[in-house]
Structure formats: structure tokens, C-alpha cells
């Protein structure tokens, strides 16, 4: 079990909602336009193919741009008809509506508070979380997986905030300049976004602090070995690994747990 976990500033319920939305807007723009999660989309498609699931429920959605990229990947060319629902503990409804409209109806959103640890009971197809595992302790992640398995739902974690101190020191100094460069392109346009980025630089400062904390709290693929052993039984399959991101500056750590549809080959891929 990892020790010395830190709490991110924007995880607090008392943190200003508008500043949190500005932060998630930036993070979503960065991960989508710099293709941070595209390398793990085939992993998600593999789970969908083996389970014949047609519904994805995204927890901790942030601003949802990752899911829009995923939807386009899954439904391009020969449409596989996958529908996706956005949810979050602090839902960014403005961003959710924008993503839903862009998807043409294949992405919808849940406007109420959605807790990944204690979701509403019932099957949710394939539950996924992007850029979220670093918010939870290993015990909480185990609880999230157990809830999914108990409700016959596949589960997948995907996070590029792995705990690599060398890369943290290498990459973090470039975060603030990146925020300053990207902010004019973020939508919807808001004067307050510019105010709290350039005049009173609260957004880049908190992004820097929370960015460091997220990497400090991050997990590597080896951290999921024990979880895989706990849940890989009764035809349930657990897999984990890493994929290099588009720019090659980091890696996406992933973990999936699913039960293949009856009749499907349950042997793992080599």
C-alpha cells in the first residue's frame, strides 16, 4: 500500500466551482488535443468486443473531451453503436452539454453528483475513469472494482499521472507556460477565465500544485498486481499495463476487469 498521499486543492467541496471548471477545461483540452489517451482506446475496444457491452459510463469525467475522442474512435467507419454517459462528483454541465451536442446523441450526461466509490446500484455496462485513479487510495480503488464486479459491470482505469519523480521534475516546469499558451483557445470564452489566468494567475498556480500532487499520488502498472489477483476469478479477467502516450513524454497506466460474454474466447491475448 502506498503511503504519504496528498490531497489536491480542487478536490475540496469548498474549492470555487468556476476555477475548478477552468482547470478541468484545460486538462480536457490538453489530453484530447495532445492525444494522451488514444493509445489505450484499443484496450477499451477489446473489452467491449469481448463482453459485447454497448454502454460506457464515465466517472470523474471532468470536461469530457477524452470521452468525445473515445466515442469517435469506437464509432468510426463501421459503427459499433456504443453510447456513453458522462458523470462527475462536481459535474461541469456547460462542458457536458457541449460534448453531448458534438457527439450527435451518442454521448449523454448525468447532471447530478455521481460518486465513483458509491454509484447508484445496478449494471452500468463498462465503467471507466480517465485521469482519476490518483484521486483515490488503493483501498478505495479496490472498493470501486468490487462494486462493479458485484453489479456485473466491467471496469477500467486509465491515467497518465503515473508516479515517476524524474519525469515530474522534467515536465512540470513547462506546465505553466503551456496553460498560458492554451487558455485563449479554450471554450466557452469567458473573461473571468482570462482574469484568473493572466491577471490573477490562480488557475495556472493551482494546476501546477495539483499537477505535482497528482503525479505524487499516481500509480504504476505494478501497483495493480494485487488487485488483479483479488478479482481474477469466476470467469472474471483482470489485465493491466502501460502504453506510451502520443508525444512519448510519458505513459498511460491502465487496468481493466471484465467478464467475457458467454461463448466468447476467455483466453487472454498475448
Coordinates of C-alpha atoms in Angstrom, one line a residue:
X1 CA 0.0 0.0 0.0
X2 CA 1.3 3.4 -0.9
X3 CA 1.8 5.9 1.9
X4 CA 2.1 9.7 2.1
X5 CA -0.8 10.6 -0.1
X6 CA -1.6 14.2 -0.6
X7 CA -5.0 15.9 -1.2
X8 CA -5.4 18.1 -4.3
X9 CA -6.8 21.6 -3.8
X10 CA -9.6 21.3 -6.3
X11 CA -10.9 18.1 -4.7
X12 CA -12.3 20.1 -1.8
X13 CA -16.0 20.8 -1.9
X14 CA -15.2 24.4 -0.8
X15 CA -13.0 25.0 -3.8
X16 CA -14.5 27.6 -6.1
X17 CA -16.6 25.8 -8.8
X18 CA -15.7 28.3 -11.6
X19 CA -11.9 27.9 -11.0
X20 CA -12.4 24.1 -10.9
X21 CA -14.2 24.2 -14.3
X22 CA -11.4 26.4 -15.8
X23 CA -8.9 23.7 -14.6
X24 CA -10.9 20.8 -16.0
X25 CA -11.4 22.6 -19.3
X26 CA -7.6 23.0 -19.7
X27 CA -6.9 19.4 -18.6
X28 CA -9.5 18.0 -21.0
X29 CA -8.3 20.2 -23.9
X30 CA -4.7 19.1 -23.3
X31 CA -5.4 15.3 -23.0
X32 CA -7.7 15.3 -26.0
X33 CA -5.8 17.6 -28.4
X34 CA -2.4 16.1 -27.5
X35 CA -3.9 12.5 -27.8
X36 CA -2.8 11.4 -24.3
X37 CA -5.4 8.6 -24.1
X38 CA -5.6 7.5 -27.7
X39 CA -3.0 4.7 -27.2
X40 CA -5.4 2.9 -24.7
X41 CA -8.5 3.2 -26.9
X42 CA -7.8 -0.3 -28.4
X43 CA -7.8 -1.7 -24.9
X44 CA -11.3 -0.3 -24.3
X45 CA -12.5 -1.6 -27.6
X46 CA -11.1 -5.1 -26.8
X47 CA -13.2 -5.1 -23.5
X48 CA -16.3 -4.0 -25.4
X49 CA -15.7 -6.7 -28.1
X50 CA -15.2 -9.5 -25.5
X51 CA -18.1 -8.5 -23.3
X52 CA -20.5 -7.3 -26.1
X53 CA -21.2 -4.3 -23.9
X54 CA -22.8 -1.3 -25.7
X55 CA -22.9 1.2 -22.8
X56 CA -20.0 3.1 -21.2
X57 CA -20.4 5.1 -18.0
X58 CA -17.6 7.6 -17.5
X59 CA -16.9 8.5 -13.9
X60 CA -14.9 11.6 -12.9
X61 CA -15.5 13.0 -16.4
X62 CA -14.1 16.5 -15.8
X63 CA -14.9 18.3 -19.0
X64 CA -15.4 15.2 -21.1
X65 CA -13.2 15.8 -24.1
X66 CA -11.4 12.4 -23.6
X67 CA -14.8 10.7 -24.0
X68 CA -15.6 12.6 -27.2
X69 CA -12.3 11.3 -28.7
X70 CA -13.1 7.8 -27.5
X71 CA -16.6 7.9 -29.0
X72 CA -15.2 8.9 -32.4
X73 CA -12.7 6.1 -32.2
X74 CA -15.3 3.5 -31.3
X75 CA -18.0 4.6 -33.7
X76 CA -15.9 5.5 -36.8
X77 CA -16.4 3.6 -40.1
X78 CA -18.4 0.5 -39.2
X79 CA -20.4 1.9 -36.3
X80 CA -20.5 -0.4 -33.2
X81 CA -23.2 1.7 -31.7
X82 CA -21.6 2.4 -28.3
X83 CA -23.4 5.0 -26.1
X84 CA -21.5 6.9 -23.4
X85 CA -22.7 8.7 -20.2
X86 CA -20.7 11.5 -18.5
X87 CA -20.8 11.8 -14.7
X88 CA -18.7 13.6 -12.1
X89 CA -18.7 14.4 -8.4
X90 CA -18.5 18.1 -9.5
X91 CA -20.3 18.0 -12.9
X92 CA -19.3 20.6 -15.4
X93 CA -22.7 20.9 -17.0
X94 CA -21.6 23.6 -19.6
X95 CA -18.9 21.2 -20.9
X96 CA -21.2 18.2 -20.7
X97 CA -23.8 19.9 -22.9
X98 CA -21.1 20.9 -25.4
X99 CA -19.8 17.3 -25.6
X100 CA -23.2 15.8 -25.9
X101 CA -24.1 18.1 -28.8
X102 CA -20.9 17.4 -30.6
X103 CA -21.5 13.7 -30.4
X104 CA -24.8 13.8 -32.2
X105 CA -26.6 12.0 -29.4
X106 CA -24.3 9.1 -28.7
X107 CA -22.9 10.8 -25.5
X108 CA -25.3 11.9 -22.8
X109 CA -24.7 13.2 -19.3
X110 CA -25.9 12.8 -15.8
X111 CA -26.3 16.2 -14.2
X112 CA -26.5 15.1 -10.5
X113 CA -23.5 14.3 -8.3
X114 CA -22.1 10.9 -9.1
X115 CA -19.7 9.3 -6.6
X116 CA -17.4 6.7 -8.2
X117 CA -17.0 4.9 -4.9
X118 CA -20.7 4.6 -4.2
X119 CA -22.5 4.8 -7.5
X120 CA -26.2 4.0 -7.8
X121 CA -26.8 0.3 -7.7
X122 CA -27.3 -1.6 -10.9
X123 CA -25.4 -2.6 -14.0
X124 CA -23.6 0.2 -15.8
X125 CA -22.1 -1.6 -18.7
X126 CA -18.4 -0.7 -18.8
X127 CA -17.4 1.8 -16.1
X128 CA -14.3 3.8 -17.0
X129 CA -12.3 6.5 -15.3
X130 CA -9.7 8.7 -17.1
X131 CA -7.2 10.8 -15.1
X132 CA -8.8 9.7 -11.9
X133 CA -7.0 6.9 -10.1
X134 CA -4.6 9.3 -8.4
X135 CA -7.5 10.8 -6.6
X136 CA -8.2 7.5 -4.7
X137 CA -6.3 5.3 -2.3
X138 CA -5.7 1.7 -3.2
X139 CA -8.4 0.7 -0.8
X140 CA -10.9 3.0 -2.5
X141 CA -9.9 1.6 -5.9
X142 CA -10.5 -1.9 -4.6
X143 CA -13.9 -0.8 -3.4
X144 CA -14.7 0.7 -6.8
X145 CA -13.8 -2.5 -8.5
X146 CA -15.7 -4.7 -6.1
X147 CA -18.8 -2.6 -6.6
X148 CA -18.5 -3.0 -10.4
X149 CA -18.0 -6.8 -10.1
X150 CA -20.9 -7.2 -7.7
X151 CA -23.1 -5.4 -10.2
X152 CA -21.8 -7.4 -13.2
X153 CA -20.2 -4.3 -14.7
X154 CA -16.8 -4.2 -16.4
X155 CA -14.4 -1.6 -15.0
X156 CA -11.4 0.3 -16.4
X157 CA -8.9 2.8 -15.1
X158 CA -6.7 4.9 -17.4
X159 CA -4.3 7.5 -16.0
X160 CA -1.2 9.3 -17.4
X161 CA -0.3 10.8 -13.9
X162 CA 2.0 7.9 -13.0
X163 CA 4.3 8.3 -10.1
X164 CA 7.7 9.0 -11.8
X165 CA 9.7 11.6 -9.9
X166 CA 12.2 12.1 -12.8
X167 CA 9.5 12.8 -15.4
X168 CA 7.7 15.0 -12.9
X169 CA 10.8 17.2 -12.4
X170 CA 11.3 17.2 -16.2
X171 CA 7.8 18.0 -17.3
X172 CA 6.2 20.2 -14.5
X173 CA 8.2 23.4 -15.2
X174 CA 6.6 23.5 -18.7
X175 CA 3.0 23.3 -17.3
X176 CA 2.5 27.0 -16.5
X177 CA 3.8 28.2 -19.9
X178 CA 1.5 25.6 -21.6
X179 CA -1.5 26.9 -19.6
X180 CA -0.8 30.5 -20.7
X181 CA -0.5 29.4 -24.4
X182 CA -3.6 27.2 -24.5
X183 CA -6.0 29.3 -22.5
X184 CA -7.1 31.6 -25.4
X185 CA -8.3 28.5 -27.3
X186 CA -10.5 27.2 -24.5
X187 CA -14.2 27.3 -25.0
X188 CA -16.6 28.7 -24.0
X189 CA -14.8 32.0 -24.0
X190 CA -15.0 33.8 -20.6
X191 CA -13.4 37.0 -19.5
X192 CA -13.2 35.5 -16.0
X193 CA -11.0 32.7 -17.4
X194 CA -8.6 35.3 -18.7
X195 CA -8.8 37.3 -15.5
X196 CA -7.8 34.3 -13.3
X197 CA -5.2 33.1 -15.7
X198 CA -3.3 36.2 -16.6
X199 CA -4.1 39.0 -14.2
X200 CA -4.6 36.9 -11.0
X201 CA -2.9 33.6 -12.1
X202 CA -4.8 31.4 -9.8
X203 CA -5.6 28.8 -12.5
X204 CA -2.0 28.1 -13.6
X205 CA -0.8 28.1 -10.0
X206 CA -3.3 25.6 -8.7
X207 CA -2.8 23.5 -11.9
X208 CA 0.9 23.4 -11.1
X209 CA 0.3 22.4 -7.4
X210 CA -2.3 19.8 -8.1
X211 CA -0.3 18.5 -11.1
X212 CA 2.6 17.8 -8.8
X213 CA 0.3 16.2 -6.2
X214 CA -1.5 14.0 -8.9
X215 CA 1.9 12.6 -10.0
X216 CA 3.0 12.1 -6.4
X217 CA -0.3 10.1 -5.8
X218 CA -0.1 8.3 -9.2
X219 CA 0.2 4.6 -9.6
X220 CA 2.3 2.4 -11.8
X221 CA 1.1 -0.8 -13.5
X222 CA 2.8 -3.0 -10.8
X223 CA 0.6 -1.3 -8.2
X224 CA -2.4 -3.2 -9.7
X225 CA -0.9 -6.7 -9.4
X226 CA -2.5 -7.3 -6.0
X227 CA -5.9 -6.1 -7.2
X228 CA -5.8 -8.3 -10.3
X229 CA -5.1 -11.4 -8.1
X230 CA -8.1 -10.5 -5.8
X231 CA -10.7 -10.2 -8.6
X232 CA -9.5 -12.6 -11.3
X233 CA -11.8 -15.5 -10.5
X234 CA -15.2 -16.9 -11.6
X235 CA -14.5 -16.1 -15.3
X236 CA -13.5 -12.5 -14.5
X237 CA -10.4 -11.4 -16.2
X238 CA -8.1 -8.6 -14.9
X239 CA -5.4 -7.1 -17.1
X240 CA -3.1 -4.1 -16.6
X241 CA -0.2 -2.4 -18.4
X242 CA 1.2 0.8 -19.8
X243 CA 1.1 2.5 -23.2
X244 CA 3.4 5.3 -24.3
X245 CA 1.4 8.5 -25.0
X246 CA 1.4 10.3 -28.3
X247 CA 4.3 12.5 -27.6
X248 CA 6.4 9.8 -26.0
X249 CA 6.9 12.0 -22.9
X250 CA 5.0 9.8 -20.6
X251 CA 2.9 6.7 -20.3
X252 CA -0.7 5.8 -19.6
X253 CA -1.2 3.2 -16.9
X254 CA -4.3 1.1 -17.3
X255 CA -6.2 -1.6 -15.5
X256 CA -9.3 -3.4 -16.7
X257 CA -11.5 -6.1 -15.1
X258 CA -14.3 -7.7 -17.1
X259 CA -16.3 -10.9 -17.6
X260 CA -16.4 -12.1 -21.3
X261 CA -19.8 -12.7 -22.8
X262 CA -20.8 -16.3 -22.8
X263 CA -19.4 -18.0 -25.9
X264 CA -16.5 -15.6 -26.3
X265 CA -12.9 -16.9 -26.0
X266 CA -11.9 -16.0 -22.5
X267 CA -8.2 -16.6 -23.1
X268 CA -6.0 -13.5 -22.7
X269 CA -4.3 -12.0 -25.7
X270 CA -0.6 -12.5 -25.9

